[in-house]
Protein backbone atom coordinates (compact mmCIF):
# COMPACT_ATOMS: atom_id res chain seq x y z
CA MET A 1 65.08 0.46 -2.97
CA GLY A 2 61.66 -1.04 -2.77
CA GLY A 3 58.58 -1.29 -0.62
CA SER A 4 56.13 1.42 0.33
CA GLY A 5 58.79 3.76 1.68
CA GLY A 6 60.59 4.34 -1.66
CA TRP A 7 60.88 7.53 -3.71
CA TYR A 8 58.49 6.42 -6.41
CA ASN A 9 54.94 6.42 -5.02
CA TRP A 10 52.70 5.81 -8.06
CA GLY A 11 49.56 5.78 -5.90
CA LYS A 12 46.48 3.76 -6.75
CA PRO A 13 46.32 2.92 -10.46
CA PRO A 14 43.49 4.82 -12.18
CA ASP A 15 40.36 2.87 -13.01
CA VAL A 16 40.77 2.99 -16.78
CA ASP A 17 37.45 1.32 -17.48
CA LYS A 18 35.64 3.85 -15.29
CA LEU A 19 37.34 6.78 -17.02
CA LEU A 20 36.48 5.40 -20.45
CA ASN A 21 32.87 4.84 -19.43
CA GLN A 22 32.68 8.39 -18.09
CA MET A 23 34.14 9.76 -21.32
CA HIS A 24 31.71 7.68 -23.35
CA SER A 25 28.83 8.87 -21.19
CA ASN A 26 29.85 12.52 -21.62
CA GLU A 27 29.97 12.09 -25.39
CA GLN A 28 26.53 10.46 -25.36
CA ARG A 29 25.12 13.26 -23.22
CA ALA A 30 26.58 15.93 -25.52
CA GLN A 31 25.13 14.20 -28.59
CA TYR A 32 21.78 13.82 -26.85
CA GLU A 33 21.72 17.52 -25.93
CA VAL A 34 22.25 18.45 -29.58
CA GLU A 35 19.57 16.07 -30.83
CA ILE A 36 16.88 16.93 -28.28
CA ASN A 37 17.30 20.66 -28.80
CA GLN A 38 17.11 20.14 -32.56
CA TYR A 39 13.91 18.11 -32.09
CA LEU A 40 12.37 20.95 -30.05
CA LEU A 41 13.49 23.44 -32.70
CA ASP A 42 11.75 21.35 -35.38
CA LEU A 43 8.58 21.33 -33.27
CA LEU A 44 8.73 25.11 -33.05
CA SER A 45 9.03 25.33 -36.80
CA ASN A 46 5.71 23.49 -37.11
CA TYR A 47 4.13 25.62 -34.39
CA ASN A 48 5.16 28.80 -36.20
CA ASP A 49 3.52 27.85 -39.50
CA ARG A 50 0.63 30.31 -39.32
CA LYS A 51 -0.58 29.97 -42.92
CA VAL A 52 -0.63 33.74 -43.11
CA GLU A 53 -2.24 33.99 -46.55
CA GLU A 54 -5.19 31.76 -45.57
CA ILE A 55 -5.82 33.77 -42.42
CA GLN A 56 -5.55 37.09 -44.24
CA GLN A 57 -8.13 35.95 -46.81
CA HIS A 58 -10.52 35.06 -43.98
CA LEU A 59 -9.94 38.44 -42.34
CA ASP A 60 -10.59 40.28 -45.62
CA THR A 61 -13.89 38.38 -46.00
CA ILE A 62 -14.89 39.21 -42.41
CA LYS A 63 -14.02 42.89 -42.78
CA ARG A 64 -16.05 43.25 -45.98
CA ALA A 65 -19.04 41.61 -44.26
CA LEU A 66 -18.80 43.84 -41.17
CA ASP A 67 -18.26 47.03 -43.16
CA LYS A 68 -21.32 46.46 -45.34
CA ASP A 69 -24.21 48.85 -44.61
CA ILE A 70 -22.40 50.44 -41.68
CA GLU A 71 -21.67 54.13 -41.30
CA GLY A 72 -17.89 54.36 -40.88
CA ALA A 73 -15.36 51.54 -41.11
CA VAL A 74 -14.29 48.96 -38.56
CA ASP A 75 -10.64 48.06 -37.93
CA LEU A 76 -9.41 44.53 -37.30
CA ILE A 77 -6.44 44.40 -34.91
CA PHE A 78 -4.62 41.24 -33.85
CA GLY A 79 -4.97 40.51 -30.13
CA GLY A 80 -4.28 37.52 -27.89
CA SER A 81 -1.42 35.14 -28.67
CA ILE A 82 -0.70 36.57 -32.13
CA SER A 83 -0.05 40.05 -30.76
CA LYS A 84 2.24 38.53 -28.10
CA HIS A 85 3.97 36.19 -30.60
CA THR A 86 2.96 33.10 -28.62
CA TYR A 87 0.52 31.78 -31.23
CA VAL A 88 0.80 28.02 -31.87
CA ASN A 89 -0.53 26.78 -35.18
CA GLY A 90 -3.45 24.41 -34.64
CA LEU A 91 -3.68 25.11 -30.90
CA SER A 92 -4.24 28.85 -30.44
CA ASP A 93 -7.33 30.82 -31.38
CA ILE A 94 -6.98 33.83 -33.65
CA ASP A 95 -8.25 36.73 -31.53
CA MET A 96 -9.14 39.94 -33.34
CA LEU A 97 -10.13 43.20 -31.70
CA VAL A 98 -12.80 44.81 -33.89
CA ARG A 99 -12.50 48.53 -33.26
CA ILE A 100 -15.84 50.26 -33.82
CA ASN A 101 -14.90 53.85 -32.94
CA ASN A 102 -16.43 56.50 -35.18
CA THR A 103 -19.06 54.16 -36.61
CA SER A 104 -22.82 54.02 -36.21
CA LEU A 105 -22.26 51.21 -33.67
CA THR A 106 -20.29 53.34 -31.20
CA ASN A 107 -23.28 53.93 -28.91
CA ALA A 108 -24.61 50.37 -29.13
CA SER A 109 -24.27 47.85 -26.30
CA PRO A 110 -21.77 44.98 -26.68
CA ALA A 111 -24.67 42.55 -27.09
CA GLN A 112 -26.11 44.65 -29.92
CA VAL A 113 -22.70 44.91 -31.61
CA LYS A 114 -22.13 41.16 -31.42
CA GLU A 115 -25.58 40.43 -32.84
CA TYR A 116 -24.90 42.92 -35.63
CA PHE A 117 -21.62 41.16 -36.43
CA ALA A 118 -23.23 37.72 -36.36
CA GLU A 119 -26.11 38.77 -38.58
CA ARG A 120 -23.80 40.32 -41.21
CA LEU A 121 -21.46 37.32 -41.13
CA ARG A 122 -24.27 34.76 -41.44
CA ARG A 123 -25.58 36.66 -44.44
CA ARG A 124 -22.12 36.71 -46.08
CA LEU A 125 -21.10 33.17 -44.97
CA PRO A 126 -24.33 31.14 -44.79
CA ASN A 127 -22.55 27.77 -44.60
CA THR A 128 -19.99 28.78 -41.97
CA GLU A 129 -20.31 28.06 -38.22
CA ILE A 130 -20.83 31.35 -36.36
CA ARG A 131 -21.31 31.49 -32.57
CA VAL A 132 -22.09 34.42 -30.28
CA GLY A 133 -20.40 34.22 -26.86
CA ALA A 134 -20.11 36.46 -23.80
CA LEU A 135 -17.08 38.34 -25.12
CA ALA A 136 -16.85 37.60 -28.81
CA VAL A 137 -18.33 36.27 -32.01
CA THR A 138 -16.51 33.15 -33.20
CA VAL A 139 -16.24 32.24 -36.87
CA ARG A 140 -15.02 28.74 -37.74
CA PHE A 141 -13.91 28.21 -41.35
CA SER A 142 -14.35 24.50 -42.06
CA SER A 143 -12.33 24.74 -45.30
CA THR A 144 -9.10 25.53 -43.40
CA GLY A 145 -9.98 24.75 -39.78
CA HIS A 146 -9.15 28.28 -38.67
CA GLU A 147 -11.27 29.68 -35.83
CA ILE A 148 -11.36 33.45 -35.52
CA GLN A 149 -12.76 35.26 -32.49
CA LEU A 150 -14.01 38.81 -33.01
CA LEU A 151 -14.07 40.97 -29.86
CA PRO A 152 -15.88 44.32 -30.22
CA ALA A 153 -13.58 47.04 -28.84
CA LEU A 154 -13.80 50.74 -28.04
CA SER A 155 -10.48 52.59 -27.93
CA THR A 156 -9.68 55.05 -25.15
CA LYS A 157 -6.61 57.18 -24.48
CA THR A 158 -5.16 54.54 -22.13
CA GLY A 159 -6.41 51.25 -23.55
CA VAL A 160 -9.53 49.58 -24.89
CA LYS A 161 -12.92 48.55 -23.57
CA ILE A 162 -14.37 45.17 -24.50
CA ALA A 163 -17.59 43.38 -23.58
CA ARG A 164 -17.89 42.44 -19.91
CA ALA A 165 -17.88 38.75 -19.15
CA ASP A 166 -21.39 38.97 -17.66
CA GLY A 167 -22.67 40.52 -20.88
CA ASN A 168 -23.79 43.75 -19.17
CA GLY A 169 -22.10 46.68 -20.86
CA TRP A 170 -18.50 47.52 -21.60
CA SER A 171 -15.56 46.57 -19.37
CA ASN A 172 -13.28 48.95 -17.54
CA VAL A 173 -10.29 50.10 -19.57
CA VAL A 174 -8.15 47.10 -20.45
CA LYS A 175 -4.43 47.54 -21.03
CA PRO A 176 -3.27 44.54 -23.01
CA ALA A 177 -0.04 46.32 -23.90
CA ARG A 178 1.03 46.27 -20.25
CA PHE A 179 1.24 42.47 -20.15
CA ALA A 180 2.73 42.28 -23.66
CA GLU A 181 5.54 44.64 -22.57
CA LYS A 182 6.21 42.52 -19.49
CA LEU A 183 6.43 39.39 -21.61
CA THR A 184 8.70 41.09 -24.13
CA GLU A 185 11.09 42.16 -21.37
CA ALA A 186 11.14 38.68 -19.80
CA ASN A 187 11.80 37.20 -23.24
CA ARG A 188 14.71 39.61 -23.75
CA LEU A 189 16.26 38.59 -20.43
CA CYS A 190 16.04 34.96 -21.54
CA ASN A 191 17.91 35.55 -24.79
CA GLN A 192 14.63 35.58 -26.78
CA LYS A 193 13.94 31.97 -25.80
CA LEU A 194 11.09 32.41 -23.34
CA VAL A 195 8.43 32.85 -26.02
CA PRO A 196 9.53 29.68 -27.89
CA VAL A 197 9.50 27.75 -24.60
CA ILE A 198 5.96 29.02 -23.92
CA LYS A 199 4.93 27.63 -27.30
CA LEU A 200 6.48 24.26 -26.44
CA PHE A 201 4.65 24.24 -23.11
CA LYS A 202 1.39 25.01 -24.91
CA GLY A 203 2.05 21.94 -27.04
CA LEU A 204 2.48 19.82 -23.90
CA ASN A 205 -0.62 21.40 -22.37
CA GLU A 206 -2.67 19.88 -25.19
CA SER A 207 -1.65 16.40 -24.02
CA LEU A 208 -3.48 16.99 -20.72
CA SER A 209 -7.16 16.21 -20.25
CA GLU A 210 -9.39 19.16 -21.03
CA LYS A 211 -10.43 19.52 -17.38
CA VAL A 212 -6.90 20.38 -16.21
CA ARG A 213 -5.68 22.16 -19.35
CA LEU A 214 -4.44 25.71 -18.76
CA SER A 215 -5.40 28.77 -20.81
CA GLY A 216 -2.81 30.35 -23.08
CA TYR A 217 -2.82 33.61 -21.11
CA HIS A 218 -2.32 31.70 -17.85
CA ILE A 219 0.64 29.79 -19.32
CA GLU A 220 2.28 33.05 -20.40
CA ALA A 221 1.87 34.49 -16.88
CA LEU A 222 3.24 31.29 -15.31
CA ALA A 223 6.28 31.42 -17.58
CA ILE A 224 7.11 35.01 -16.64
CA LYS A 225 6.93 34.06 -12.96
CA ALA A 226 8.90 30.82 -13.39
CA PHE A 227 11.83 32.58 -15.05
CA ASP A 228 11.91 35.53 -12.67
CA THR A 229 15.11 34.29 -11.03
CA TYR A 230 16.21 31.59 -13.49
CA SER A 231 19.96 31.01 -13.62
CA GLY A 232 20.17 27.77 -15.59
CA ARG A 233 21.27 27.15 -19.16
CA MET A 234 19.41 28.96 -21.93
CA THR A 235 18.63 25.87 -23.99
CA TYR A 236 15.14 24.91 -25.10
CA LYS A 237 15.36 21.57 -23.29
CA ASP A 238 16.60 22.94 -19.96
CA MET A 239 14.20 25.87 -19.99
CA LEU A 240 11.21 23.69 -20.84
CA LEU A 241 12.08 21.28 -18.04
CA HIS A 242 12.40 24.23 -15.63
CA LEU A 243 8.98 25.59 -16.59
CA CYS A 244 7.40 22.13 -16.27
CA ARG A 245 8.91 21.66 -12.79
CA GLN A 246 7.79 25.10 -11.58
CA ALA A 247 4.25 24.95 -12.98
CA PRO A 248 2.85 22.40 -10.44
CA LYS A 249 3.72 24.80 -7.59
CA LEU A 250 2.74 28.04 -9.31
CA VAL A 251 -0.66 26.81 -10.48
CA LEU A 252 -1.86 26.42 -6.88
CA SER A 253 -2.10 30.20 -6.32
CA PRO A 254 -4.12 32.79 -8.31
CA MET A 255 -2.03 35.18 -10.44
CA SER A 256 -2.88 38.88 -10.73
CA ASP A 257 -4.02 40.24 -14.09
CA SER A 258 -1.96 43.31 -14.95
CA THR A 259 -4.16 44.22 -17.93
CA GLY A 260 -7.21 45.08 -15.80
CA GLN A 261 -9.44 42.71 -17.76
CA SER A 262 -9.99 40.62 -14.62
CA VAL A 263 -8.63 40.36 -11.08
CA HIS A 264 -6.67 37.18 -11.85
CA VAL A 265 -5.51 35.67 -15.13
CA ASP A 266 -6.62 32.23 -13.87
CA GLU A 267 -10.06 32.97 -12.46
CA TYR A 268 -11.34 29.90 -14.28
CA LEU A 269 -9.52 27.72 -11.69
CA GLY A 270 -11.17 29.31 -8.65
CA GLY A 271 -9.59 30.02 -5.26
CA ALA A 272 -6.11 29.23 -4.01
CA ASN A 273 -5.24 25.56 -3.47
CA ASN A 274 -8.78 24.36 -4.21
CA LEU A 275 -9.56 20.92 -5.63
CA LEU A 276 -9.32 21.94 -9.29
CA ARG A 277 -5.96 23.65 -8.76
CA GLN A 278 -4.67 20.55 -6.97
CA GLN A 279 -5.83 18.38 -9.86
CA CYS A 280 -4.04 20.68 -12.33
CA SER A 281 -0.93 20.60 -10.16
CA ALA A 282 -0.95 16.79 -10.01
CA ALA A 283 -1.35 16.52 -13.80
CA LEU A 284 1.51 18.96 -14.38
CA GLU A 285 3.72 17.13 -11.90
CA ARG A 286 3.14 13.83 -13.73
CA LEU A 287 4.05 15.59 -16.96
CA ALA A 288 7.24 17.02 -15.42
CA ASN A 289 8.21 13.60 -14.07
CA ARG A 290 7.78 11.97 -17.49
CA LEU A 291 9.97 14.61 -19.10
CA SER A 292 12.61 14.35 -16.36
CA ASN A 293 12.69 10.59 -16.78
CA ALA A 294 13.10 10.88 -20.56
CA ASP A 295 15.91 13.36 -19.96
CA ARG A 296 17.64 11.12 -17.42
CA LEU A 297 17.51 8.21 -19.83
CA MET A 298 18.47 10.46 -22.77
CA ASN A 299 15.55 8.93 -24.65
CA ILE A 300 14.30 11.15 -27.46
CA ASP A 301 11.58 8.66 -28.43
CA GLN A 302 10.06 9.16 -24.97
CA TRP A 303 10.08 12.93 -25.55
CA LYS A 304 8.28 12.44 -28.85
CA GLY A 305 5.71 10.21 -27.17
CA ILE A 306 4.92 12.94 -24.64
CA PHE A 307 4.41 15.62 -27.30
CA THR A 308 2.06 13.51 -29.44
């Protein structure tokens, strides 16, 4: 029995070379996935090095200076990225709420409180850079490079009041805990990996020109939105790529501020789809394309080049 009509139809012989190449490719991809996620984990380890003892020494010095000659004591409370666990060593400011309730400063204006802080700090730290801004007094310690922002704050039953951006009086009640709770919940739904991915994105953000660089608060809000309906893999690499691909679209529209501090978290970019937002979007898209290309080529050196 022979020919095509026989019992034994072996079909088309498999392309052995193609199968071997596919197997080899799968092994390479698996190895690459392990290595790139380990690289991102190592980056996070550096980002998390907060030099806690150095910072605490600076805070003790500041508190002693502010407490001197004042009736009552001030409290220093971590705010900003530290309170939300998104602080990145070397990139994030150290924001401190200086609670002045029950002190002789309670009835002073924000401008008077800031000048009081600056005067006491300059007397205690004559060789240290101290700047008075619209919201805060900034102290830069040249010995360690740490920059600490001190925001005068009045506690209320539902939140805190800080200086208004225009410098005229105290703000409405701000509820920073509301946003922090939202971020905590989003992080939980992402297997505790959203906050680390935000830190990685902040690292990438530093590679952009200052004009199109996003604020830390804005990045946190973008991340919450980007992962609202995320269904991909919960790996650092995949999640970072997802955030980078979503950011160019999300940055074009203003995002509401749930804390009450302002109308939008990204007021510094102006109205929807304006020129500055389009420039930010274009810069973020170029960044996303570079990362996608490095991922397609499985090239970890390209990843490293983007982060440095």
